[in-house]
Amino acid sequence: MLAAMSNAPPVKILAAELETSASAVGGFPAEGPPEVALLGRSNVGKSSLLNRLVQRRSLARTSKTPGRTRLLNFFLVRWPEGELRIVDLPGYGWARVGKGERREWQALVESYLAKRASLRLALLLHDVRRDPGDDERDLVAWLAQRGVPVRGVLTKLDRLSARERAARLARFREHGLGLDWIPTSARTGAGLDLLWREIERAVRESTN
Ligand code: GDP
């Protein structure tokens, strides 16, 4: 399924900051505000989307500096609903069979995803021009098994003509791993309001 575009006003972000980066479970901040996890292969447009979501030009740069690619980055966002954490999980879910450091990294992220009580929603970012592959399929199955709610976010929508867009969106409706996909562009801001609505809904459902 694909969400329809809307023209709702943007969410008002009162503050956003990198709260902490963690390389081990012990470094995670105490459970508290509801959390939304961002998943996506590198270059999918995750930093750009995060910056656009929280209306800060370069907040997510920090997560791209060398050394931070193996850290979970917790961003604390204040919005009219209260506080929210957006948790960036760089590179998780791809090339799952690795050795040493990579396996450790996977284990750390998996323990976050499987055990974090504050986690409300995982967003799987995916380039609208690519078809989902085995990595995406495995990840979605893994999350489903553990009962983690997941939504798909299609990135870089602006790279397509209107005609191509219609064709790609139809394809995701048919072959989109059964996910709800929200088409977005960090460049134009398309779909960001819908994405916020999804986040609001996930947070509200969990507090009701
Ligand atoms: P990350 O590695 O997933 O954090 O990806 P980045 O946010 O750094 O983006 C990777 C590349 O894609 C950069 O060159 C961005 O300028 C570009 N990019 C990201 N989002 C968009 C978008 O919505 N539209 C277009 N046209 N390019 C984008």
Tab-separated table of C-alpha atoms and ligand atoms in Angstrom:
chain	number	residue	atom	x	y	z
A	1	MET	CA	0.000	0.000	0.000
A	2	LEU	CA	1.060	3.564	-0.597
A	3	ALA	CA	-0.009	6.574	1.369
A	4	ALA	CA	-1.593	9.441	-0.548
A	5	MET	CA	0.141	12.834	-0.683
A	6	SER	CA	-1.270	15.556	1.547
A	7	ASN	CA	-0.682	19.232	2.206
A	8	ALA	CA	-0.901	19.230	5.973
A	9	PRO	CA	1.258	21.884	7.662
A	10	PRO	CA	4.703	20.737	8.813
A	11	VAL	CA	5.283	19.614	12.366
A	12	LYS	CA	6.807	22.273	14.577
A	13	ILE	CA	10.184	21.138	15.870
A	14	LEU	CA	11.173	22.989	19.024
A	15	ALA	CA	14.664	21.516	19.453
A	16	ALA	CA	16.804	18.742	18.038
A	17	GLU	CA	20.248	17.573	19.068
A	18	LEU	CA	22.529	14.583	18.976
A	19	GLU	CA	22.054	13.289	22.510
A	20	THR	CA	24.589	10.492	22.481
A	21	SER	CA	26.308	7.903	20.320
A	22	ALA	CA	26.703	4.380	21.646
A	23	SER	CA	29.015	1.521	20.735
A	24	ALA	CA	27.628	-0.878	23.350
A	25	VAL	CA	24.314	-1.536	25.082
A	26	GLY	CA	25.679	0.116	28.208
A	27	GLY	CA	26.006	3.365	26.258
A	28	PHE	CA	22.338	3.585	25.310
A	29	PRO	CA	20.523	6.416	27.098
A	30	ALA	CA	17.994	5.341	29.747
A	31	GLU	CA	14.649	4.288	28.338
A	32	GLY	CA	12.278	7.241	28.261
A	33	PRO	CA	10.849	9.114	25.293
A	34	PRO	CA	9.352	7.051	22.472
A	35	GLU	CA	11.923	6.096	19.833
A	36	VAL	CA	11.832	5.785	16.074
A	37	ALA	CA	14.660	3.843	14.416
A	38	LEU	CA	16.030	4.678	10.976
A	39	LEU	CA	17.335	1.821	8.860
A	40	GLY	CA	18.771	1.986	5.379
A	41	ARG	CA	21.822	1.113	3.332
A	42	SER	CA	24.459	3.821	2.995
A	43	ASN	CA	23.684	6.547	0.461
A	44	VAL	CA	19.962	5.911	0.644
A	45	GLY	CA	19.520	9.516	1.787
A	46	LYS	CA	19.121	8.864	5.508
A	47	SER	CA	21.092	11.865	6.775
A	48	SER	CA	19.370	14.189	4.335
A	49	LEU	CA	15.950	12.922	5.342
A	50	LEU	CA	16.706	13.167	9.039
A	51	ASN	CA	17.899	16.748	8.685
A	52	ARG	CA	14.824	17.638	6.716
A	53	LEU	CA	12.529	15.864	9.178
A	54	VAL	CA	13.826	17.831	12.114
A	55	GLN	CA	14.322	20.994	10.065
A	56	ARG	CA	18.013	21.309	10.915
A	57	ARG	CA	20.462	21.721	8.099
A	58	SER	CA	23.308	19.580	9.307
A	59	LEU	CA	22.283	17.728	12.432
A	60	ALA	CA	22.873	14.288	10.937
A	61	ARG	CA	26.322	15.102	9.519
A	62	THR	CA	27.822	13.911	12.755
A	63	SER	CA	26.650	10.401	12.146
A	64	LYS	CA	28.651	10.288	8.912
A	65	THR	CA	32.036	11.213	10.288
A	66	PRO	CA	34.418	8.247	10.233
A	67	GLY	CA	34.170	6.235	13.395
A	68	ARG	CA	30.533	7.037	13.878
A	69	THR	CA	29.409	4.572	11.263
A	70	ARG	CA	29.591	1.854	13.911
A	71	LEU	CA	27.692	3.759	16.529
A	72	LEU	CA	24.012	4.018	17.291
A	73	ASN	CA	23.219	7.710	17.212
A	74	PHE	CA	20.410	8.917	19.457
A	75	PHE	CA	18.877	12.243	18.424
A	76	LEU	CA	16.609	13.926	20.930
A	77	VAL	CA	13.788	15.917	19.375
A	78	ARG	CA	11.365	18.186	21.187
A	79	TRP	CA	8.060	18.719	19.441
A	80	PRO	CA	4.608	19.811	20.606
A	81	GLU	CA	3.793	16.216	21.636
A	82	GLY	CA	6.722	16.130	24.042
A	83	GLU	CA	10.050	14.433	23.431
A	84	LEU	CA	11.007	11.862	20.871
A	85	ARG	CA	14.223	10.072	20.063
A	86	ILE	CA	15.218	9.319	16.509
A	87	VAL	CA	17.811	6.559	16.495
A	88	ASP	CA	20.093	6.226	13.507
A	89	LEU	CA	21.384	2.688	12.932
A	90	PRO	CA	24.014	3.224	10.219
A	91	GLY	CA	24.423	0.456	7.694
A	92	TYR	CA	22.433	-2.099	9.609
A	93	GLY	CA	20.788	-4.957	7.751
A	94	TRP	CA	22.970	-5.134	4.672
A	95	ALA	CA	25.710	-7.592	3.904
A	96	ARG	CA	24.559	-9.589	6.901
A	97	VAL	CA	27.247	-12.222	6.625
A	98	GLY	CA	30.351	-10.455	7.767
A	99	LYS	CA	33.070	-11.235	10.159
A	100	GLY	CA	34.513	-9.768	13.304
A	101	GLU	CA	33.627	-6.168	13.734
A	102	ARG	CA	30.657	-6.318	11.426
A	103	ARG	CA	29.109	-9.257	13.245
A	104	GLU	CA	29.539	-7.461	16.526
A	105	TRP	CA	27.858	-4.412	15.056
A	106	GLN	CA	24.936	-6.479	13.802
A	107	ALA	CA	24.545	-8.071	17.226
A	108	LEU	CA	24.515	-4.682	18.915
A	109	VAL	CA	21.862	-3.285	16.582
A	110	GLU	CA	19.806	-6.438	16.859
A	111	SER	CA	19.832	-6.250	20.613
A	112	TYR	CA	18.614	-2.658	20.331
A	113	LEU	CA	15.812	-3.563	17.919
A	114	ALA	CA	14.725	-6.666	19.775
A	115	LYS	CA	14.890	-5.405	23.345
A	116	ARG	CA	14.364	-1.683	23.439
A	117	ALA	CA	11.089	-1.023	25.270
A	118	SER	CA	10.897	2.591	24.038
A	119	LEU	CA	11.083	1.596	20.371
A	120	ARG	CA	7.774	2.415	18.674
A	121	LEU	CA	8.505	2.275	14.975
A	122	ALA	CA	11.264	1.256	12.575
A	123	LEU	CA	11.493	3.159	9.309
A	124	LEU	CA	13.124	1.270	6.464
A	125	LEU	CA	14.493	3.797	3.992
A	126	HIS	CA	14.790	2.672	0.403
A	127	ASP	CA	15.719	4.438	-2.840
A	128	VAL	CA	12.564	4.686	-4.952
A	129	ARG	CA	14.575	3.801	-8.082
A	130	ARG	CA	15.668	0.383	-6.779
A	131	ASP	CA	13.676	-2.765	-6.239
A	132	PRO	CA	13.864	-4.229	-2.737
A	133	GLY	CA	16.260	-7.190	-2.610
A	134	ASP	CA	17.045	-10.093	-0.303
A	135	ASP	CA	18.587	-7.839	2.347
A	136	GLU	CA	15.405	-5.814	2.631
A	137	ARG	CA	13.273	-8.950	2.624
A	138	ASP	CA	15.357	-10.529	5.414
A	139	LEU	CA	15.252	-7.381	7.477
A	140	VAL	CA	11.480	-6.981	7.183
A	141	ALA	CA	10.992	-10.644	8.142
A	142	TRP	CA	13.367	-10.282	11.078
A	143	LEU	CA	11.489	-7.219	12.379
A	144	ALA	CA	8.101	-8.892	11.880
A	145	GLN	CA	9.216	-11.929	13.862
A	146	ARG	CA	10.073	-9.694	16.770
A	147	GLY	CA	6.909	-7.647	16.530
A	148	VAL	CA	8.648	-4.370	15.674
A	149	PRO	CA	6.236	-2.132	13.722
A	150	VAL	CA	7.853	-1.112	10.438
A	151	ARG	CA	7.014	1.339	7.656
A	152	GLY	CA	8.818	1.785	4.377
A	153	VAL	CA	10.082	5.195	3.311
A	154	LEU	CA	10.914	5.709	-0.342
A	155	THR	CA	13.655	8.297	-0.798
A	156	LYS	CA	14.745	10.612	-3.651
A	157	LEU	CA	11.320	10.833	-5.241
A	158	ASP	CA	12.410	14.046	-7.005
A	159	ARG	CA	14.837	12.030	-9.145
A	160	LEU	CA	11.907	10.649	-11.144
A	161	SER	CA	9.627	12.253	-13.702
A	162	ALA	CA	5.922	12.221	-12.895
A	163	ARG	CA	5.467	9.277	-15.217
A	164	GLU	CA	8.320	7.241	-13.806
A	165	ARG	CA	7.065	8.012	-10.338
A	166	ALA	CA	3.634	6.570	-11.038
A	167	ALA	CA	5.229	3.420	-12.433
A	168	ARG	CA	7.616	2.970	-9.503
A	169	LEU	CA	4.916	3.562	-6.907
A	170	ALA	CA	2.697	1.009	-8.618
A	171	ARG	CA	5.584	-1.430	-8.486
A	172	PHE	CA	6.050	-0.935	-4.749
A	173	ARG	CA	2.337	-1.487	-4.263
A	174	GLU	CA	2.721	-4.900	-5.901
A	175	HIS	CA	6.239	-5.919	-4.913
A	176	GLY	CA	6.951	-3.806	-1.858
A	177	LEU	CA	7.389	-6.639	0.663
A	178	GLY	CA	3.860	-5.984	1.912
A	179	LEU	CA	4.940	-2.731	3.590
A	180	ASP	CA	3.172	0.606	3.662
A	181	TRP	CA	5.548	2.866	1.719
A	182	ILE	CA	5.674	6.609	2.149
A	183	PRO	CA	7.194	8.354	-0.887
A	184	THR	CA	9.485	11.228	0.122
A	185	SER	CA	12.122	13.622	-1.107
A	186	ALA	CA	14.578	15.300	1.222
A	187	ARG	CA	15.269	17.749	-1.591
A	188	THR	CA	11.710	19.006	-2.105
A	189	GLY	CA	10.193	18.009	1.227
A	190	ALA	CA	7.547	15.870	-0.479
A	191	GLY	CA	5.971	13.324	1.832
A	192	LEU	CA	7.585	14.670	5.009
A	193	ASP	CA	4.223	15.672	6.469
A	194	LEU	CA	2.942	12.143	5.922
A	195	LEU	CA	6.010	10.703	7.527
A	196	TRP	CA	5.448	12.863	10.597
A	197	ARG	CA	1.825	11.740	10.725
A	198	GLU	CA	3.027	8.132	10.801
A	199	ILE	CA	5.465	8.918	13.589
A	200	GLU	CA	2.754	10.746	15.554
A	201	ARG	CA	0.436	7.816	15.142
A	202	ALA	CA	3.001	5.282	16.310
A	203	VAL	CA	3.849	7.405	19.345
A	204	ARG	CA	0.197	8.073	20.244
A	205	GLU	CA	-0.867	4.462	19.885
A	206	SER	CA	1.786	3.427	22.302
A	207	THR	CA	0.877	5.984	24.955
A	208	ASN	CA	-2.896	5.396	24.818
B	1	GDP	P1	23.046	8.484	3.725
B	1	GDP	O1	24.368	7.844	3.419
B	1	GDP	O2	21.948	7.498	3.652
B	1	GDP	O3	23.019	9.287	4.984
B	1	GDP	O4	22.731	9.464	2.500
B	1	GDP	P2	22.888	11.050	2.331
B	1	GDP	O5	21.775	11.768	3.003
B	1	GDP	O6	24.267	11.480	2.659
B	1	GDP	O7	22.623	11.147	0.754
B	1	GDP	C1	23.402	10.437	-0.184
B	1	GDP	C2	23.387	11.199	-1.499
B	1	GDP	O8	22.056	11.270	-2.001
B	1	GDP	C3	23.849	12.655	-1.364
B	1	GDP	O9	24.560	12.998	-2.530
B	1	GDP	C4	22.555	13.431	-1.253
B	1	GDP	O10	22.680	14.763	-1.731
B	1	GDP	C5	21.641	12.618	-2.146
B	1	GDP	N1	20.238	12.735	-1.714
B	1	GDP	C6	19.751	12.467	-0.481
B	1	GDP	N2	18.424	12.669	-0.445
B	1	GDP	C7	18.059	13.089	-1.670
B	1	GDP	C8	16.809	13.471	-2.269
B	1	GDP	O11	15.734	13.460	-1.653
B	1	GDP	N3	16.837	13.830	-3.582
B	1	GDP	C9	17.992	13.830	-4.306
B	1	GDP	N4	17.913	14.192	-5.588
B	1	GDP	N5	19.181	13.490	-3.785
B	1	GDP	C10	19.213	13.127	-2.490
